[in-house]
Amino acid sequence: MLLNNEADAAQDELVQLIAPNGERRHHPVYDRWVADVDGEALQALYRDMVVIRRIDAEATALQRQGELALWPPFLGQEAAQIGSARALREDDFVFSSYRESGVAYCRGVDLTDLMRVWRGNASAGWDPFAINMAPTQVIIGAQTLHATGYAMGILHDGADSVAVTYFGDGATSQGDVNEAMVFAASYQAPVIFFCQNNQWAISEPVRLQAHVPIARRAPGFGIPSVRVDGNDVLACLAVTREALDRARTGGGPTFIEAVTYRMGPHTTADDPTRYRDANELEDWAAKDPIARLAGLLDAEGLLPAEVSDSVQASADDVAARLREGCISMPEPAAQDVFKHVYSEPNSWLERQQDQYERYLASFESPVSDSSEEASR
Amino acid sequence: MLLNNEADAAQDELVQLIAPNGERRHHPVYDRWVADVDGEALQALYRDMVVIRRIDAEATALQRQGELALWPPFLGQEAAQIGSARALREDDFVFSSYRESGVAYCRGVDLTDLMRVWRGNASAGWDPFAINMAPTQVIIGAQTLHATGYAMGILHDGADSVAVTYFGDGATSQGDVNEAMVFAASYQAPVIFFCQNNQWAISEPVRLQAHVPIARRAPGFGIPSVRVDGNDVLACLAVTREALDRARTGGGPTFIEAVTYRMGPHTTADDPTRYRDANELEDWAAKDPIARLAGLLDAEGLLPAEVSDSVQASADDVAARLREGCISMPEPAAQDVFKHVYSEPNSWLERQQDQYERYLASFESPVSDSSEEASR
Amino acid sequence: MATMTFGRAINAGLRRAMENDPKVVLMGEDIGKLGGVFRVTDGLQKDFGPHRVVDTPLAESGIMGTAVGMAYRGYRPVVEIQFDGFIYPAFDQIVCQVAKLHYRTQGNVKMPITIRVPFGGGIGSPEHHSESPEAYFTHTSGLRVVSVSNPQDAYVMIQQAIASNDPILYFEPKRRYHLKGEVDESVDITATGMGAARVVTEGSDVTLVTYGPLVPTARDAAVAASDDGVSVEVIDLRSLAPIDFATVEKSVRKTGRLVITHEAAQSGGLGAEIAASITERCFYYLEHAPVRVTGFDIPYPYSKLEFHHLPDLDRILDGVDRALGRPNSLSGLEG
Amino acid sequence: MATMTFGRAINAGLRRAMENDPKVVLMGEDIGKLGGVFRVTDGLQKDFGPHRVVDTPLAESGIMGTAVGMAYRGYRPVVEIQFDGFIYPAFDQIVCQVAKLHYRTQGNVKMPITIRVPFGGGIGSPEHHSESPEAYFTHTSGLRVVSVSNPQDAYVMIQQAIASNDPILYFEPKRRYHLKGEVDESVDITATGMGAARVVTEGSDVTLVTYGPLVPTARDAAVAASDDGVSVEVIDLRSLAPIDFATVEKSVRKTGRLVITHEAAQSGGLGAEIAASITERCFYYLEHAPVRVTGFDIPYPYSKLEFHHLPDLDRILDGVDRALGRPNSLSGLEG
Ligand SMILES: Cc1ncc(C[n+]2csc(CCOP(=O)(O)OP(=O)(O)O)c2C)c(N)n1
Ligand SMILES: Cc1ncc(C[n+]2csc(CCOP(=O)(O)OP(=O)(O)O)c2C)c(N)n1
Ligand SMILES: [Mg+2]
Ligand SMILES: [Mg+2]
């Protein structure tokens, strides 16, 4: 019997709980996963999204002002990041790419730490164990295997934590991501594959990576998957909670495709006008995740001026602290270049460090007498 | 909507045209692909299977006698190899692993060439362009990308040839095989992924690689797939013909899972009693591909003694030529070690070759006078 | 003669190669409409079409493996690896397939694949964007490796690489993409081989060997040294595997002193091979052990520290002093 | 003291490490019921269970990447790569992740991963089963690399590797798996570091440096040379990154002559680093340029030719002759 790839409308349908106009949509399966989300909780999600959008804008500004070397904006992906990350427990562990600053915010990252990598002051901004989130990953897809291995460790420990890995639509083409699904399915590891399909991998449209919806990939590996409106924070929360529950109760991995849009450039070094149509951006602007939740809150009277103002104040405060932390970051010392390559002493490196320190010292004082040196 | 991995019986059903007892089964879709296969053609397929089984046995014997360094038997997989390979046109191109000696036979490989690699006399036994089949591939899965790239070249050329790649169940876990599917789907390349699921990857059962039937993998990449009884030569012929037709007419790639069984050890160096049950072998022996076709032929009066005898004589003849070619293979010369590393002169290698030749020569004649050498 | 940037010169060379041979096909991530993240393929898809300039899915092993298949089919793929640090997923296909197929098939299968790799540091990038992986490939038999240091060589050598029937790693020093130079587009690329090293500046006291990004730095160092009365001969290797040791040997027989500089980590770097080979070939001419001025044995550091890692003019001069046996920061530590 | 084969000694070391630390987990293809294709893990799954001895899907990048995740979770994975030639699909995870995570996280994330690799040739295998890829890893900062040459070292060093918080490539010379030797299982593995080279036989005329599979061959060469009146000091490096140059230096200061032998291709091989470093450290003690006796710059050949590629006793003796400046096959070619 030939298995074909003709569209199965039901399969490809997006889970949506808030329509683009802000209307609450009911869903037979997923409503129950957000039944506890009351007005206050919705306001909190709103606050999160506004704050991280402000972080994104502030970081972009810092880059333009020369305070950051680079910044990968997540503008437009706030619902996918907040909805999923707010579903997590503290003891869950996140393995993300480079674009999940919104997720890092939810994990409680220090704002200065969030800037370190992008200012060029670190290769990893934070202590992964302090916030249970691995550092940014630049090698596309590599982190999905780490998450899977971590989840195998959870199984081993008999714990009910979950590993969650974030990656993009482009990443699904990498061998590593597919191998991660093989391992996750084989061991039934408690890992969630959270794919933010933001339609683009730098200049390449998602159609170059896949002719069928990405969510269809995982079932072929034996992993259930779900396609969710990635601009709907409630829907993202719901599907992530369901997946977490499955993982915690021995049900193994889940694949989530959050269909969203990268409204900005790939990074501040990119110029999207070279490859994409302005119209496309407009279409997606109409589905803006923040405006959408604001619509729902408004309709339910949950967005009075004092709430708006307070959210605004939070965002201002975060932005100010972010900027301050960024520009007052201490400069690293030359010797730092040699630190932590190994956890144990290494004769090759010690020799090089020793030579380099003498070399640096030679700029400060006249070269010392060679006989004295020789006696060392 | 959650896409799950619950078994869909219809999807997982094997295409079968000959039952294990030799009865012809009718199939609504695939009968037409073998409508032209008359008694003579069936006898030819039978002859092929008997001959390659004899090749396999002879090579195994040669290994036991120390004439081959190693041999990977394909015992039990004759129908999958003959059925698929006999569907091909001369201008199609095969990229296989190491176990497809039966396919190479169909491509017209010289019998001595077939033994070269396994005797340790070559890294590639034949000229790929002489039989339109790439040499054996040891790196699991690597060849699937070569086939896909070759198929991209066919597209480019506007030709209607097809690239066919063979690989095992274990190989499906490799990143390369999954990336090959991504590329094949993206460009709609005319390539057939022919997976011989022989239930084992050395000592690992297929369940370790995949909890769901392997044929389900491809549709998630946008590639139609089919699951076929790999011990049924007619069914293998039918599904391959259909896939070839699709590829030739612009329909892109197809994935075929041929469900079969490796009745022998992984290679002559392996001892399967360490990891698998004797009962399993018995079960599969009852589905033997050759006995099955013999049953059908018998029932239809197509296997009289003169046919059996002639087939036997063919097999004997091939075995004799194989053995003779193998044991009379000339030994390589020392200088061969340096040949063909590059197609253009290379100063590093020339120097090493020069040194080594002088070194070898020094065993033949006394070391020449150093002043004479110095003048070189 | 036209003045053009380094990147533009490669672009012009690619264009010329594509015009001359319809079997030349470019493959890579974002090389089409975007023209590559460094714009090296700018305009080529527009002019040659998406079948000659192929945007690929995001998978380096896939790119390299399909390029092998294209080569089987008679094409001459030119693969762009977006950044040095992203070549590793393709490592298996490069070392086990690309490098070996000609040998194992006794020459029946040619692998005329050119692998373009923007490499090296100095541009303030985050992790994995500043690697110098050349030594992995120079140690891989069956591959040729080149690196270019100026627009003219870039223009000529990309065409020579594409024309060669052997697989070639073509390393482009990314921090020099904007370097401008004269390019003679009328030059006959078949007139010279690709393997010859070039003496950049002649000198008599010390031989300074380098390639790619550090060639301009080495030249500056030679100028600075000459102010100090030291005559430095700078050699740009151009071909890293094989290395034109005859040219280096000739120089060292003259100077008796050798300094090698590269960005890659010292241990097991190309400098080791050069030091070892030249010591073998010129032992009785050497006045001092060959000196290596290289990156440290550390992962490439974050950008605020990269100029501590990268050899610069002062560190090269310090190396020259050491080769001359002059008292300096390391006096008494060696020899 | 017990007599055991090389393979058995590693097995015993693995068993001891697993008994001592429940966080030690073995991962790889066919390591469970089969006990690995070389039977090195024989019996371990039966005794420790399938959660401690994990048969993995057939995907090396997957194995290495999940091992990284296990390390994040506090485990100490011991990964078996079935054969040297199958390590390349994992290359990206090894060089970009395993090697770098400690550095980039400023020590917050430890990567106590041991990667066991049966390596080298001489067993008559087909392609990709006889590689010597060690130089790729010794050039990769952040990794440590060791190779063992006898059952006692194998037993001790596998435990030391597992106990170390740094990632370690542990190269096992597959053609010596059946070599037997005495193993003292009571030895305290913390008493000595893993990095020290070992003087196998003392000598005064030439220093002969090697590791792994060629240690027995080098020892035999020393015996043969002594019949000829030449006293060869054989050093087994044991640690390949970093190399204990102090021990080699001491020897070369005494002998003035250095021969290095390994199976890997010459250009860019470990021999280049040893020659370069020892020349730097002992220039004024050297009577002759360091001599390299290695595999050629070719893909590993098919087995009928492998003994032309692999250094053997005669080629090593020829190298010793060269280092002594004796007239021999290459007289007049160098220097
Ligand atoms: C192995 C590797 N190859 C290439 C790159 C260069 N690169 C960085 S981001 C990117 C696109 C990623 O697209 P996607 O996975 O959709 O994530 P997004 O950037 O859209 O969040 C590419 C090609 C890389 N970082 N790593
Ligand atoms: C990259 C790589 N990893 C591991 C191996 C070792 N190996 C050789 S065959 C094999 C099993 C392959 O199983 P499968 O793909 O099912 O093919 P089969 O042997 O059953 O035909 C393994 C693990 C290899 N050759 N290449
Ligand atoms: Mg994307
Ligand atoms: Mg199999």
mmCIF file of N, CA and C in Angstrom, chain A residues 55-93:
data_model
loop_
_atom_site.group_PDB
_atom_site.id
_atom_site.type_symbol
_atom_site.label_atom_id
_atom_site.label_comp_id
_atom_site.label_asym_id
_atom_site.label_seq_id
_atom_site.Cartn_x
_atom_site.Cartn_y
_atom_site.Cartn_z
ATOM 1 N N ILE A 55 13.021 43.768 25.235
ATOM 2 C CA ILE A 55 14.413 43.290 25.306
ATOM 3 C C ILE A 55 14.990 43.204 23.891
ATOM 4 N N ASP A 56 14.200 42.633 23.013
ATOM 5 C CA ASP A 56 14.636 42.461 21.627
ATOM 6 C C ASP A 56 14.943 43.810 20.984
ATOM 7 N N ALA A 57 14.037 44.772 21.211
ATOM 8 C CA ALA A 57 14.218 46.099 20.609
ATOM 9 C C ALA A 57 15.443 46.797 21.200
ATOM 10 N N GLU A 58 15.595 46.642 22.504
ATOM 11 C CA GLU A 58 16.717 47.309 23.167
ATOM 12 C C GLU A 58 18.048 46.713 22.691
ATOM 13 N N ALA A 59 18.062 45.412 22.569
ATOM 14 C CA ALA A 59 19.291 44.754 22.108
ATOM 15 C C ALA A 59 19.604 45.160 20.670
ATOM 16 N N THR A 60 18.573 45.218 19.853
ATOM 17 C CA THR A 60 18.786 45.659 18.476
ATOM 18 C C THR A 60 19.376 47.069 18.474
ATOM 19 N N ALA A 61 18.814 47.940 19.337
ATOM 20 C CA ALA A 61 19.328 49.309 19.424
ATOM 21 C C ALA A 61 20.778 49.313 19.898
ATOM 22 N N LEU A 62 21.063 48.501 20.886
ATOM 23 C CA LEU A 62 22.443 48.428 21.395
ATOM 24 C C LEU A 62 23.395 47.990 20.285
ATOM 25 N N GLN A 63 22.934 47.091 19.461
ATOM 26 C CA GLN A 63 23.791 46.661 18.354
ATOM 27 C C GLN A 63 24.016 47.809 17.386
ATOM 28 N N ARG A 64 22.937 48.510 17.075
ATOM 29 C CA ARG A 64 23.068 49.638 16.138
ATOM 30 C C ARG A 64 24.016 50.708 16.698
ATOM 31 N N GLN A 65 24.038 50.787 18.007
ATOM 32 C CA GLN A 65 24.890 51.795 18.650
ATOM 33 C C GLN A 65 26.308 51.271 18.900
ATOM 34 N N GLY A 66 26.580 50.085 18.412
ATOM 35 C CA GLY A 66 27.935 49.561 18.556
ATOM 36 C C GLY A 66 28.232 48.934 19.900
ATOM 37 N N GLU A 67 27.199 48.751 20.726
ATOM 38 C CA GLU A 67 27.436 48.152 22.042
ATOM 39 C C GLU A 67 27.371 46.630 22.005
ATOM 40 N N LEU A 68 26.726 46.105 21.001
ATOM 41 C CA LEU A 68 26.723 44.664 20.785
ATOM 42 C C LEU A 68 27.353 44.397 19.425
ATOM 43 N N ALA A 69 28.011 43.252 19.325
ATOM 44 C CA ALA A 69 28.618 42.894 18.037
ATOM 45 C C ALA A 69 27.551 42.390 17.069
ATOM 46 N N LEU A 70 26.541 41.755 17.630
ATOM 47 C CA LEU A 70 25.528 41.092 16.792
ATOM 48 C C LEU A 70 24.319 40.819 17.667
ATOM 49 N N TRP A 71 23.153 40.727 17.040
ATOM 50 C CA TRP A 71 21.948 40.334 17.777
ATOM 51 C C TRP A 71 21.007 39.610 16.825
ATOM 52 N N PRO A 72 20.514 38.449 17.256
ATOM 53 C CA PRO A 72 19.527 37.731 16.444
ATOM 54 C C PRO A 72 18.124 38.010 16.979
ATOM 55 N N PRO A 73 17.380 38.880 16.328
ATOM 56 C CA PRO A 73 16.075 39.283 16.869
ATOM 57 C C PRO A 73 15.062 38.141 16.815
ATOM 58 N N PHE A 74 14.159 38.137 17.786
ATOM 59 C CA PHE A 74 13.092 37.132 17.766
ATOM 60 C C PHE A 74 11.738 37.808 17.569
ATOM 61 N N LEU A 75 11.762 39.023 17.090
ATOM 62 C CA LEU A 75 10.534 39.797 16.864
ATOM 63 C C LEU A 75 9.522 38.966 16.079
ATOM 64 N N GLY A 76 8.338 38.821 16.643
ATOM 65 C CA GLY A 76 7.288 38.029 15.998
ATOM 66 C C GLY A 76 7.145 36.637 16.601
ATOM 67 N N GLN A 77 8.166 36.199 17.328
ATOM 68 C CA GLN A 77 8.154 34.843 17.871
ATOM 69 C C GLN A 77 7.897 34.833 19.386
ATOM 70 N N GLU A 78 7.354 35.940 19.894
ATOM 71 C CA GLU A 78 7.181 36.051 21.349
ATOM 72 C C GLU A 78 6.196 35.029 21.906
ATOM 73 N N ALA A 79 5.132 34.770 21.168
ATOM 74 C CA ALA A 79 4.121 33.840 21.691
ATOM 75 C C ALA A 79 4.680 32.426 21.756
ATOM 76 N N ALA A 80 5.409 32.041 20.726
ATOM 77 C CA ALA A 80 5.980 30.688 20.696
ATOM 78 C C ALA A 80 6.934 30.510 21.877
ATOM 79 N N GLN A 81 7.730 31.528 22.149
ATOM 80 C CA GLN A 81 8.731 31.399 23.205
ATOM 81 C C GLN A 81 8.102 31.483 24.593
ATOM 82 N N ILE A 82 7.222 32.450 24.787
ATOM 83 C CA ILE A 82 6.609 32.592 26.111
ATOM 84 C C ILE A 82 5.644 31.443 26.393
ATOM 85 N N GLY A 83 4.821 31.131 25.428
ATOM 86 C CA GLY A 83 3.833 30.061 25.629
ATOM 87 C C GLY A 83 4.489 28.740 25.998
ATOM 88 N N SER A 84 5.566 28.408 25.303
ATOM 89 C CA SER A 84 6.231 27.139 25.597
ATOM 90 C C SER A 84 7.031 27.213 26.890
ATOM 91 N N ALA A 85 7.799 28.281 27.044
ATOM 92 C CA ALA A 85 8.716 28.343 28.191
ATOM 93 C C ALA A 85 7.968 28.487 29.514
ATOM 94 N N ARG A 86 6.816 29.157 29.489
ATOM 95 C CA ARG A 86 6.062 29.310 30.736
ATOM 96 C C ARG A 86 5.372 28.021 31.146
ATOM 97 N N ALA A 87 5.378 27.043 30.290
ATOM 98 C CA ALA A 87 4.797 25.745 30.650
ATOM 99 C C ALA A 87 5.768 24.898 31.461
ATOM 100 N N LEU A 88 7.039 25.288 31.452
ATOM 101 C CA LEU A 88 8.087 24.436 32.034
ATOM 102 C C LEU A 88 8.178 24.543 33.546
ATOM 103 N N ARG A 89 8.698 23.508 34.119
ATOM 104 C CA ARG A 89 9.031 23.506 35.536
ATOM 105 C C ARG A 89 10.498 23.868 35.683
ATOM 106 N N GLU A 90 10.855 24.304 36.876
ATOM 107 C CA GLU A 90 12.232 24.706 37.105
ATOM 108 C C GLU A 90 13.220 23.572 36.828
ATOM 109 N N ASP A 91 12.826 22.350 37.154
ATOM 110 C CA ASP A 91 13.750 21.220 36.993
ATOM 111 C C ASP A 91 13.760 20.663 35.573
ATOM 112 N N ASP A 92 12.982 21.229 34.677
ATOM 113 C CA ASP A 92 13.127 20.855 33.278
ATOM 114 C C ASP A 92 14.388 21.533 32.748
ATOM 115 N N PHE A 93 14.870 21.073 31.630
ATOM 116 C CA PHE A 93 16.139 21.620 31.132
ATOM 117 C C PHE A 93 15.985 21.963 29.657
#
